Tab-separated table of C-alpha atoms and ligand atoms in Angstrom:
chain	number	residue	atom	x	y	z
A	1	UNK	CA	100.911	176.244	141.364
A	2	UNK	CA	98.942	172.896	140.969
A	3	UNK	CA	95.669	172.913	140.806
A	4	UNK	CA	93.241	170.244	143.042
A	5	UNK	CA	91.743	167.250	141.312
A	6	UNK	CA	88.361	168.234	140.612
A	7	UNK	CA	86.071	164.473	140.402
A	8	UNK	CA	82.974	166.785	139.321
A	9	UNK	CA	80.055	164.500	137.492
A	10	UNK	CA	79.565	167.642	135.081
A	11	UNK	CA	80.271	170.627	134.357
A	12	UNK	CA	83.691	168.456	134.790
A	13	UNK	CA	87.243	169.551	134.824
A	14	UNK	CA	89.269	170.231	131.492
A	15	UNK	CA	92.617	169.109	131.140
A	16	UNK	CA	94.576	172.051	132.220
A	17	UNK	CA	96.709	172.650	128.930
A	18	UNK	CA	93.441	173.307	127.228
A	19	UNK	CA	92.259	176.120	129.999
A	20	UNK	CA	95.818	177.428	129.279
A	21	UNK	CA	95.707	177.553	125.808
A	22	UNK	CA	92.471	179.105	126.088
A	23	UNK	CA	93.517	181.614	128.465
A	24	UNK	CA	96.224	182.952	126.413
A	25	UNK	CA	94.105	183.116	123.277
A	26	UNK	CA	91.241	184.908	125.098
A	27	UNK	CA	91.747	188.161	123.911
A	28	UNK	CA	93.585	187.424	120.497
A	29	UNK	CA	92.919	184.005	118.696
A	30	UNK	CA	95.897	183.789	116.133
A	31	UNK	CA	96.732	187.280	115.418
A	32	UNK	CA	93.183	188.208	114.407
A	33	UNK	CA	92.873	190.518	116.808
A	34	UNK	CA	89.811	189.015	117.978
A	35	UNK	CA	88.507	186.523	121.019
A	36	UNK	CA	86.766	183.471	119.572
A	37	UNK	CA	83.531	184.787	121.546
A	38	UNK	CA	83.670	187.805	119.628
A	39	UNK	CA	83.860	186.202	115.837
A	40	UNK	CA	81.329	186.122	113.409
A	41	UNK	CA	80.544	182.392	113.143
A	42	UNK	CA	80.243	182.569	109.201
A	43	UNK	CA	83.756	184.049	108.911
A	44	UNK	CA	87.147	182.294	107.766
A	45	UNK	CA	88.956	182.144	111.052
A	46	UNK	CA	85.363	180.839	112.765
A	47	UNK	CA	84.982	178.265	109.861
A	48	UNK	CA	88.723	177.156	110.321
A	49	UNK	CA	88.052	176.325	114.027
A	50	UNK	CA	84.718	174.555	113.568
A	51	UNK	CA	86.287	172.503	110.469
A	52	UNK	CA	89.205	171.026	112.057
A	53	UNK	CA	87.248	170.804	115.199
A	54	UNK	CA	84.492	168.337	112.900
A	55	UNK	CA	87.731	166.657	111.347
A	56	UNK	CA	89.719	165.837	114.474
A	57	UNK	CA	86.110	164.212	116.303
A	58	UNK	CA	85.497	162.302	113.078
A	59	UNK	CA	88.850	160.716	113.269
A	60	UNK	CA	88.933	160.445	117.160
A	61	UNK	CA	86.097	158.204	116.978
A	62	UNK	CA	86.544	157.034	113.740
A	63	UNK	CA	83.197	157.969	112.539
A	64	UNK	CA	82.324	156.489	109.035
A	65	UNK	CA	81.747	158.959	106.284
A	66	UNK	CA	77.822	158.056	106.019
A	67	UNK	CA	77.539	159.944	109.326
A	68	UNK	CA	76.683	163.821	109.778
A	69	UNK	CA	78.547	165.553	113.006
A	70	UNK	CA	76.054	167.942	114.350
A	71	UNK	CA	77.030	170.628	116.774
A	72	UNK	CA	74.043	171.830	118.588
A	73	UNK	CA	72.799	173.576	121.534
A	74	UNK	CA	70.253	172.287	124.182
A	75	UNK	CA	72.344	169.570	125.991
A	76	UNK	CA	70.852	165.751	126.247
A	77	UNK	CA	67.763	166.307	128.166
A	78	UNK	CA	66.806	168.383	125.195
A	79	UNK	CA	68.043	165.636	122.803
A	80	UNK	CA	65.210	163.447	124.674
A	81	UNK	CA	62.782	165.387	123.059
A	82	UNK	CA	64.609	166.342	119.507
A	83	UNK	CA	65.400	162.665	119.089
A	84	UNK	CA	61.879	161.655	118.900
A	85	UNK	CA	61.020	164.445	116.987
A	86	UNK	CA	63.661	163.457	114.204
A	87	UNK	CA	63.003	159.955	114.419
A	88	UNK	CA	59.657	158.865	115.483
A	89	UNK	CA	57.517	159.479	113.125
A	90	UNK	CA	55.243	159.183	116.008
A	91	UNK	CA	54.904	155.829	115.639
A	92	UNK	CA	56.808	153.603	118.380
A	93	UNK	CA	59.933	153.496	120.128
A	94	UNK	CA	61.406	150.921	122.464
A	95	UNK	CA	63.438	151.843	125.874
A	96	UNK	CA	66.418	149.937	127.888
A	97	UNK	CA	66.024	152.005	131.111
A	98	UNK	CA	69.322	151.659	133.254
A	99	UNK	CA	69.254	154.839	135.303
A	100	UNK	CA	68.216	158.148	136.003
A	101	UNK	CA	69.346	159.597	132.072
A	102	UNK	CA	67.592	156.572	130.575
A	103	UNK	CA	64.162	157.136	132.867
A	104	UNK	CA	64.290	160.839	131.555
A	105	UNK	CA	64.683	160.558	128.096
A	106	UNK	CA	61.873	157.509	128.293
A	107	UNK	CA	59.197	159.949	129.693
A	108	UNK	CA	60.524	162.786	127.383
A	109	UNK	CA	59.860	160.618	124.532
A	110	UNK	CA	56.352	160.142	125.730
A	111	UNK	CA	54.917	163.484	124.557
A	112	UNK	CA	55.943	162.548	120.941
A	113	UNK	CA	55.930	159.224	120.709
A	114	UNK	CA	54.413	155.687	121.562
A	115	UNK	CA	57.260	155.401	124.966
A	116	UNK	CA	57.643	151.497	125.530
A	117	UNK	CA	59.651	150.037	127.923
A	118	UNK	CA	61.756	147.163	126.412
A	119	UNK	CA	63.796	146.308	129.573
A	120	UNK	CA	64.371	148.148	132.939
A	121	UNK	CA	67.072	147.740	135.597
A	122	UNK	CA	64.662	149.246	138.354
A	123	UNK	CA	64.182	145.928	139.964
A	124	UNK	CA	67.800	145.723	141.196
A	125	UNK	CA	67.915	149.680	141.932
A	126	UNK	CA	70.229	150.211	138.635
A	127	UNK	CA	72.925	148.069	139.623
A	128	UNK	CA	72.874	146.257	136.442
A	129	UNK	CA	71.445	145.560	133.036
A	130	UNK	CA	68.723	143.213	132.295
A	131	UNK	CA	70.278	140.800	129.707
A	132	UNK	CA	69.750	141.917	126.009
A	133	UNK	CA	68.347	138.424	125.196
A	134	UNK	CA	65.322	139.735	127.612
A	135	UNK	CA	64.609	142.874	125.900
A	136	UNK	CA	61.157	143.310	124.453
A	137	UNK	CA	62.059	144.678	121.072
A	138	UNK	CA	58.796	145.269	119.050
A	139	UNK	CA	59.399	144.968	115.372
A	140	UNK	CA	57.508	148.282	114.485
A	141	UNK	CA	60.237	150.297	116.808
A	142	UNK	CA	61.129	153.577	115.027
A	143	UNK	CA	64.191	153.127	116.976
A	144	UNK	CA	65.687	151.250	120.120
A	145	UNK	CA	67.359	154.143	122.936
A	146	UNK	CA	69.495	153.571	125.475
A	147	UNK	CA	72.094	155.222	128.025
A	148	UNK	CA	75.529	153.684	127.151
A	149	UNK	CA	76.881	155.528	130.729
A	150	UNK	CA	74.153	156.436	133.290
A	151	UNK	CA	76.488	159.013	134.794
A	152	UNK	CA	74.449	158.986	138.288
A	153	UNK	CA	74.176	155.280	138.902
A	154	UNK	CA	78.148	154.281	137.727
A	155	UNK	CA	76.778	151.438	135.186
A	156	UNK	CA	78.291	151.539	131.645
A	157	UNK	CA	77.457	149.347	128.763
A	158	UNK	CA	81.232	147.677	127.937
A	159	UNK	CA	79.828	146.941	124.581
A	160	UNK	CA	76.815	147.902	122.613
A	161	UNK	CA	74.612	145.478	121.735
A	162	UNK	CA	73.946	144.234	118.147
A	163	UNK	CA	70.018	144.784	117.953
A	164	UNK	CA	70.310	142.845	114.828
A	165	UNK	CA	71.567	139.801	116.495
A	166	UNK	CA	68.572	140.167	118.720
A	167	UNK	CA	65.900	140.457	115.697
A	168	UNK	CA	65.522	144.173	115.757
A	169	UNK	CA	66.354	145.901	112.563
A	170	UNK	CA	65.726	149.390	114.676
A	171	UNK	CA	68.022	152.122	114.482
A	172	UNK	CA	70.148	152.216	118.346
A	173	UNK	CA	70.217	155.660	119.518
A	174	UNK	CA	73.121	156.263	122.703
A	175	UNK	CA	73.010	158.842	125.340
A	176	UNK	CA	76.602	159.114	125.308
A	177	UNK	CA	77.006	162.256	127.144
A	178	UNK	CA	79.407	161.078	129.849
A	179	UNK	CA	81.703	158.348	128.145
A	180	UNK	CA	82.182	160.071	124.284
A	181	UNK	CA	85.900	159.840	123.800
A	182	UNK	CA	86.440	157.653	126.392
A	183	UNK	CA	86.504	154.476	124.529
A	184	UNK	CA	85.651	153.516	120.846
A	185	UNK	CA	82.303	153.667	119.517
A	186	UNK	CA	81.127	150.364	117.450
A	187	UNK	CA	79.217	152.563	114.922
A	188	UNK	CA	78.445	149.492	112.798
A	189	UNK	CA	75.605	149.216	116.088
A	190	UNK	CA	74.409	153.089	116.379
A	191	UNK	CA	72.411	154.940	113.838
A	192	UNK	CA	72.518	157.840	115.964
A	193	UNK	CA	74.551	158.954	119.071
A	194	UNK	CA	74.146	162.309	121.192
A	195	UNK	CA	75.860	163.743	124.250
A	196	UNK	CA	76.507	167.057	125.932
A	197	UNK	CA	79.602	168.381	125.907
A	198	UNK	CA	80.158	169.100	129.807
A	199	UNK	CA	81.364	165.807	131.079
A	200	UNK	CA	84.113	165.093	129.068
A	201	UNK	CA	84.658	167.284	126.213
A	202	UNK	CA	84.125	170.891	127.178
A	203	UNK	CA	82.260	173.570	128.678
A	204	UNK	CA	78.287	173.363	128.412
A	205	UNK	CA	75.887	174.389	126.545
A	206	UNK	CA	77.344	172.666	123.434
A	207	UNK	CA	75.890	169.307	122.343
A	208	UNK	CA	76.873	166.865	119.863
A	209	UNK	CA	74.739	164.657	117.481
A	210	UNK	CA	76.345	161.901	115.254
A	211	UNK	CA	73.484	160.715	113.102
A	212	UNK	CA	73.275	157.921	110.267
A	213	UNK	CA	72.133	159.967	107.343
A	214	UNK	CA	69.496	157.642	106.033
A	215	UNK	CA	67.872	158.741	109.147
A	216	UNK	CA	67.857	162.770	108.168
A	217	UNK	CA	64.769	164.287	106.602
A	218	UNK	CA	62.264	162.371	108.866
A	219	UNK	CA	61.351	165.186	111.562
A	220	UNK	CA	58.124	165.796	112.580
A	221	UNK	CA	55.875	168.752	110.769
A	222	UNK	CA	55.932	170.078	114.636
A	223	UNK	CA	59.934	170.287	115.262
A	224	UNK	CA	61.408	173.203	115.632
A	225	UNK	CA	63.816	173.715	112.601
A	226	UNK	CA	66.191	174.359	114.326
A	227	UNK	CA	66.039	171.172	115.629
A	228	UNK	CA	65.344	169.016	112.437
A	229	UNK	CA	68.865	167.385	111.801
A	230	UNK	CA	68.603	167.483	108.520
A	231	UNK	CA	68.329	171.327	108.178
A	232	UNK	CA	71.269	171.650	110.924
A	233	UNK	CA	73.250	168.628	108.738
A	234	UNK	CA	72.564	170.733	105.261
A	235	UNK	CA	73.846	173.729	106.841
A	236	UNK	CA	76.793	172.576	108.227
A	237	UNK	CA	75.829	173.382	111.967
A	238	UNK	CA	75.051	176.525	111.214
A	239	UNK	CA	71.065	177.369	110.296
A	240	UNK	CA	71.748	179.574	113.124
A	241	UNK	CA	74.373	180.619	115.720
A	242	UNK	CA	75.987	177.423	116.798
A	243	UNK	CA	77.662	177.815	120.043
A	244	UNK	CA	80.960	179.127	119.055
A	245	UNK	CA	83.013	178.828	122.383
A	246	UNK	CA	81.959	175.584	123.134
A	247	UNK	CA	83.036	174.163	119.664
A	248	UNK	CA	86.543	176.171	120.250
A	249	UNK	CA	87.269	174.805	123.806
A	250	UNK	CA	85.677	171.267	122.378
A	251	UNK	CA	88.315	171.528	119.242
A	252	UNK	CA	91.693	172.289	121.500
A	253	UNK	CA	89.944	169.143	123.383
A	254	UNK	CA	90.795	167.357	120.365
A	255	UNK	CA	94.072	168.575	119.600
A	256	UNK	CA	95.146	167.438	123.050
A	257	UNK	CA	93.274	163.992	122.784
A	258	UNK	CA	95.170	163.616	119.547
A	259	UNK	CA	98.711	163.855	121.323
A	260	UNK	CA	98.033	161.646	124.694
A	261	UNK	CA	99.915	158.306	124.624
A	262	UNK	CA	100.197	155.065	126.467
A	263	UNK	CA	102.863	153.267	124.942
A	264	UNK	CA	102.134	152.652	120.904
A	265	UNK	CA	98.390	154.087	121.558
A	266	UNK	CA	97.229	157.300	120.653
A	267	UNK	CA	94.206	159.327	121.080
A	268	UNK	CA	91.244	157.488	122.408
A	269	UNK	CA	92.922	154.531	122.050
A	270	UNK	CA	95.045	155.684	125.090
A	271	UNK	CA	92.716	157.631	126.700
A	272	UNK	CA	90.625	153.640	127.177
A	273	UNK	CA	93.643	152.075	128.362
A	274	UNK	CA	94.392	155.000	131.107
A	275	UNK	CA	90.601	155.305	132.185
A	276	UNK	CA	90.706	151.275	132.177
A	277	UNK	CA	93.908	152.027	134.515
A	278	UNK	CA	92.461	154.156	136.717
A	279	UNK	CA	88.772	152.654	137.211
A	280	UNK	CA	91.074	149.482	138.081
A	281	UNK	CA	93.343	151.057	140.619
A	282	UNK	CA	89.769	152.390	142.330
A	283	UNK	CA	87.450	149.654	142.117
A	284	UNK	CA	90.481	147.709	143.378
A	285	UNK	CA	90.959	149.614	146.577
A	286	UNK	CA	87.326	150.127	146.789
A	287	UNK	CA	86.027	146.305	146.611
A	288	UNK	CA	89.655	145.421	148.975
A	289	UNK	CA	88.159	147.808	151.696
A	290	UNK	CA	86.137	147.497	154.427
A	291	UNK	CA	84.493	150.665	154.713
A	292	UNK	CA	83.816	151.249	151.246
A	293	UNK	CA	81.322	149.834	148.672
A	294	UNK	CA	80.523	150.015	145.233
A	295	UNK	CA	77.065	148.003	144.749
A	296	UNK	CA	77.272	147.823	140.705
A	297	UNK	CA	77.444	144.463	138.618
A	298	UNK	CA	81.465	144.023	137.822
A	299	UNK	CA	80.146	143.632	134.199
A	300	UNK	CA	78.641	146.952	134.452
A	301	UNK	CA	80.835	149.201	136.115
A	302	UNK	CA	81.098	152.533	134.950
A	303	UNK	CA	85.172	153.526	133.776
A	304	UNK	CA	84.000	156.854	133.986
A	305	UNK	CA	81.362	157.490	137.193
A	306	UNK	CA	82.287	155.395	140.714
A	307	UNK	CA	79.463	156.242	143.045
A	308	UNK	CA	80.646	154.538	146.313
A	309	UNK	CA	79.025	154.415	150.026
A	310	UNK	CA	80.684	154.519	153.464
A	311	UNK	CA	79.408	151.639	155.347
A	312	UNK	CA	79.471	153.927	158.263
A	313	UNK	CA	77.154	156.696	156.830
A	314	UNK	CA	77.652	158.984	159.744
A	315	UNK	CA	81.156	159.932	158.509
A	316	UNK	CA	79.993	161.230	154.901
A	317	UNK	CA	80.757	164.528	155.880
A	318	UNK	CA	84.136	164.172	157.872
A	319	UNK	CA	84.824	162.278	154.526
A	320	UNK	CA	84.080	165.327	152.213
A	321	UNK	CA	85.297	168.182	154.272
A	322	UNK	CA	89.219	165.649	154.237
A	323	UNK	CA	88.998	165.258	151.182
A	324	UNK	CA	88.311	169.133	150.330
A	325	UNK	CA	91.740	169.904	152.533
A	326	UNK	CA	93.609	168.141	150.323
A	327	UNK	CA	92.440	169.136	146.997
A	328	UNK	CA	90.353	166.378	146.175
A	329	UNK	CA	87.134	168.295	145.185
A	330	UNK	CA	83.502	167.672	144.087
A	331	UNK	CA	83.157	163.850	145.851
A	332	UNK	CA	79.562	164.242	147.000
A	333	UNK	CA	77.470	161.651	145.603
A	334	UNK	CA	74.180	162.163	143.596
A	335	UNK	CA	71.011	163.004	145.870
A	336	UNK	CA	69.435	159.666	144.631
A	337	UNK	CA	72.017	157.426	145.239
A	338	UNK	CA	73.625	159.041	148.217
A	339	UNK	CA	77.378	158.983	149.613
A	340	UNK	CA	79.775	160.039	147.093
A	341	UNK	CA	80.591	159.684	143.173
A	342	UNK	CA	84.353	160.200	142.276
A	343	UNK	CA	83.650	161.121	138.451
A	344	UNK	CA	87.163	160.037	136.158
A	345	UNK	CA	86.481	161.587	133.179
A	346	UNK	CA	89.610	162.051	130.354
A	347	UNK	CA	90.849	164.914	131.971
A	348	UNK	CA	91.478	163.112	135.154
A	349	UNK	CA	95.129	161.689	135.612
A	350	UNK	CA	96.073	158.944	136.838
A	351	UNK	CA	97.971	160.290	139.723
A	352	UNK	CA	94.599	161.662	140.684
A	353	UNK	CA	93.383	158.933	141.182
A	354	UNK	CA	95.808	157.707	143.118
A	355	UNK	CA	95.875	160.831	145.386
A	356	UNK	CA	92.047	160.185	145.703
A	357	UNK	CA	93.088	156.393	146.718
A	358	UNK	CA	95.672	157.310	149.082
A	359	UNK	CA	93.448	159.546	150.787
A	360	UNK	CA	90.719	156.867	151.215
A	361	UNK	CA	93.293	154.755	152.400
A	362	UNK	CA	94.169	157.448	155.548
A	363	UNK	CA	90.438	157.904	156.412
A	364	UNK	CA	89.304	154.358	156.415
A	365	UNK	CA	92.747	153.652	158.644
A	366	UNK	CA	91.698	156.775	160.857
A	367	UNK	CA	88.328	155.804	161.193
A	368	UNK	CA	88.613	152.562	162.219
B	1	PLP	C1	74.598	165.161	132.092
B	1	PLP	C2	73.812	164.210	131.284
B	1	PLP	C3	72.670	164.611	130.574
B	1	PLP	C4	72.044	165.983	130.726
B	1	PLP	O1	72.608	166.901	129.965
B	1	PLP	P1	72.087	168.421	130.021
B	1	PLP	O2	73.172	169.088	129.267
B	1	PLP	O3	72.021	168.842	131.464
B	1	PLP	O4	70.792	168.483	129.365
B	1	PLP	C5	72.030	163.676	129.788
B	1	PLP	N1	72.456	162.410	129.728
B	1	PLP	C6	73.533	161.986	130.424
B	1	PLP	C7	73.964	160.558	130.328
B	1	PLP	C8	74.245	162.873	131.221
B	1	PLP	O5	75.308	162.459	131.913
């Protein structure tokens, strides 16, 4: 049986080894005689999975040792508010909108915080990035925030920018909910990084924080403690429940980024040069075609999200309901930008890709 390639933005397909493994530990994990579900999150074979799953991310990503891993609940639109609450101090913090996620977590920030807008990429309909060397960086920032993939508009920072460089000595905080694992992360630029799990790492409803610990103990009298990083960071994720599946299904994640290759690469070293493979192979076809388009600045383009358009807009729907017949599921672009979104995440192939391809190929030939 082989399953259809699923181009979800989020909740996003695993890779199907994962489900598998899953599956067949559902109702015994290792002879314990329990599901993971059903564990006490304080006991040894709990602790086992969440410490390995903490180790393998840490060396995934290579993140440095003056770093906490936090595994929390509330996904990133929660984040927009528990980030200012940790880091504020209710004094200022600057905002590089480039999308929807940005917009939110700038307005979010608002309740708690002195919300200013450094830079915006409204003006041409977040298609690209204003150029860092424009960005209004005010020197009394508690931090500087930014989207580093806006899932819904397909536009992905290819490197972070060096706020230092640019005269800002403000901590960067990433909403890196739909890239994490995708590529490196240049931590020597982030203080603190946060994404839900659902695009690219698991199931929802877990969310990860990777937070510079100079900037623990700072929270607001007002934040929820179970909120304040520095109690979850003291108490190793676990002031209260954390969510125990999602860490499971987010740890065989990393066991199976851990053994993907391409060539002498390993781990998310591969997984870049396959996601740069495959973003190339669409793009390609996409910009090539004449009844496709893709209206994001080449420097810009998201690896992982490709919103596209038909130039014939009348055909959106014949294109969805082909696509659906052969097993290419999920296409439908975001409400706000319209026509569809083929989302690429880790767990997408290659050869999905190139079914997806193919099959644009046939309709734009059959529709022409
Ligand atoms: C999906 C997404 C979110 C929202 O996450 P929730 O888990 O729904 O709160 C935030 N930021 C980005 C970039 C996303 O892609």
């Amino acid at each position: 049986m082989t399953r259809p390639y699923n181009f979800s933005a989020g909740p996003a397909a695993i890779p199907e080894e994962v489900l598998q493994q899953a599956a067949a530990e559902m109702l015994d994990w290792q002879g314990s005689g329990m599901g993971v579900m059903e564990m006490s999150h304080r006991g040894k074979e709990f602790i086992s999975i969440y410490e390995a799953a903490e180790a393998d991310l840490r060396s995934l990503l290579a993140v440095p040792a003056n770093f906490k891993i936090l595994f929390m609940q509330g996904g990133g639109l929660a984040e927009n508010a528990i980030v200012p609450l940790n880091l504020s101090q209710g004094g200022a913090v600057d905002f590089v909108v480039t999308g929807s996620w940005s917009q939110k977590s700038f307005k979010e920030a608002g309740k708690y915080a002195s919300n200013r807008l450094a830079a915006s990429g409204e003006a041409s309909n977040f298609t690209s990035v204003p150029d860092a060397a424009s960005w209004k960086l005010g020197s009394d920032a508690a931090y500087v925030h930014l989207c580093s993939n806006e899932t819904i508009h397909g536009v992905e920072f290819q490197q972070l920018p060096d706020l230092k460089a640019l005269g800002c000595n403000a901590p960067l905080v990433i909403d890196f909910s739909s890239h994490v694992a995708s590529r490196p992360v240049d931590w020597s630029r982030v203080g603190l990084a946060f994404g839900g799990a659902q695009k690219n790492i698991g199931p929802a409803g877990l969310t990860i924080v990777i937070v510079r610990e100079d900037l623990l103990g700072r929270a607001l009298p007002v934040c929820p403690t179970a909120f304040d990083y520095k109690t979850v960071a003291d108490n190793q994720s676990m002031f209260n429940t954390p969510p125990t599946w999602g860490i499971y299904m987010a740890g065989l994640t990393f066991q199976w980024l851990q053994r993907q290759t391409e060539g002498s690469l390993t781990g998310v070293a591969a997984m870049e040069a396959r996601n740069i493979a495959k973003a190339e192979l669409l793009y390609g076809y996409i910009d090539a075609s004449q009844l496709y388009v893709n209206k994001v600045d080449k420097a810009y383009r998201s690896r992982m999200n490709v919103p596209f358009l038909l130039r014939d807009e009348s055909r959106n729907d014949a294109f969805l309901a082909g696509a659906k017949a052969r097993g290419l599921l999920q296409l439908k672009g975001h409400k706000s930008v319209g026509g569809m979104r083929a989302s690429i995440y880790n767990a997408m192939p290659l050869a999905g890709v190139q079914a997806l391809v193919d099959y644009m190929r046939e309709f734009e030939r059959t529709s022409a």
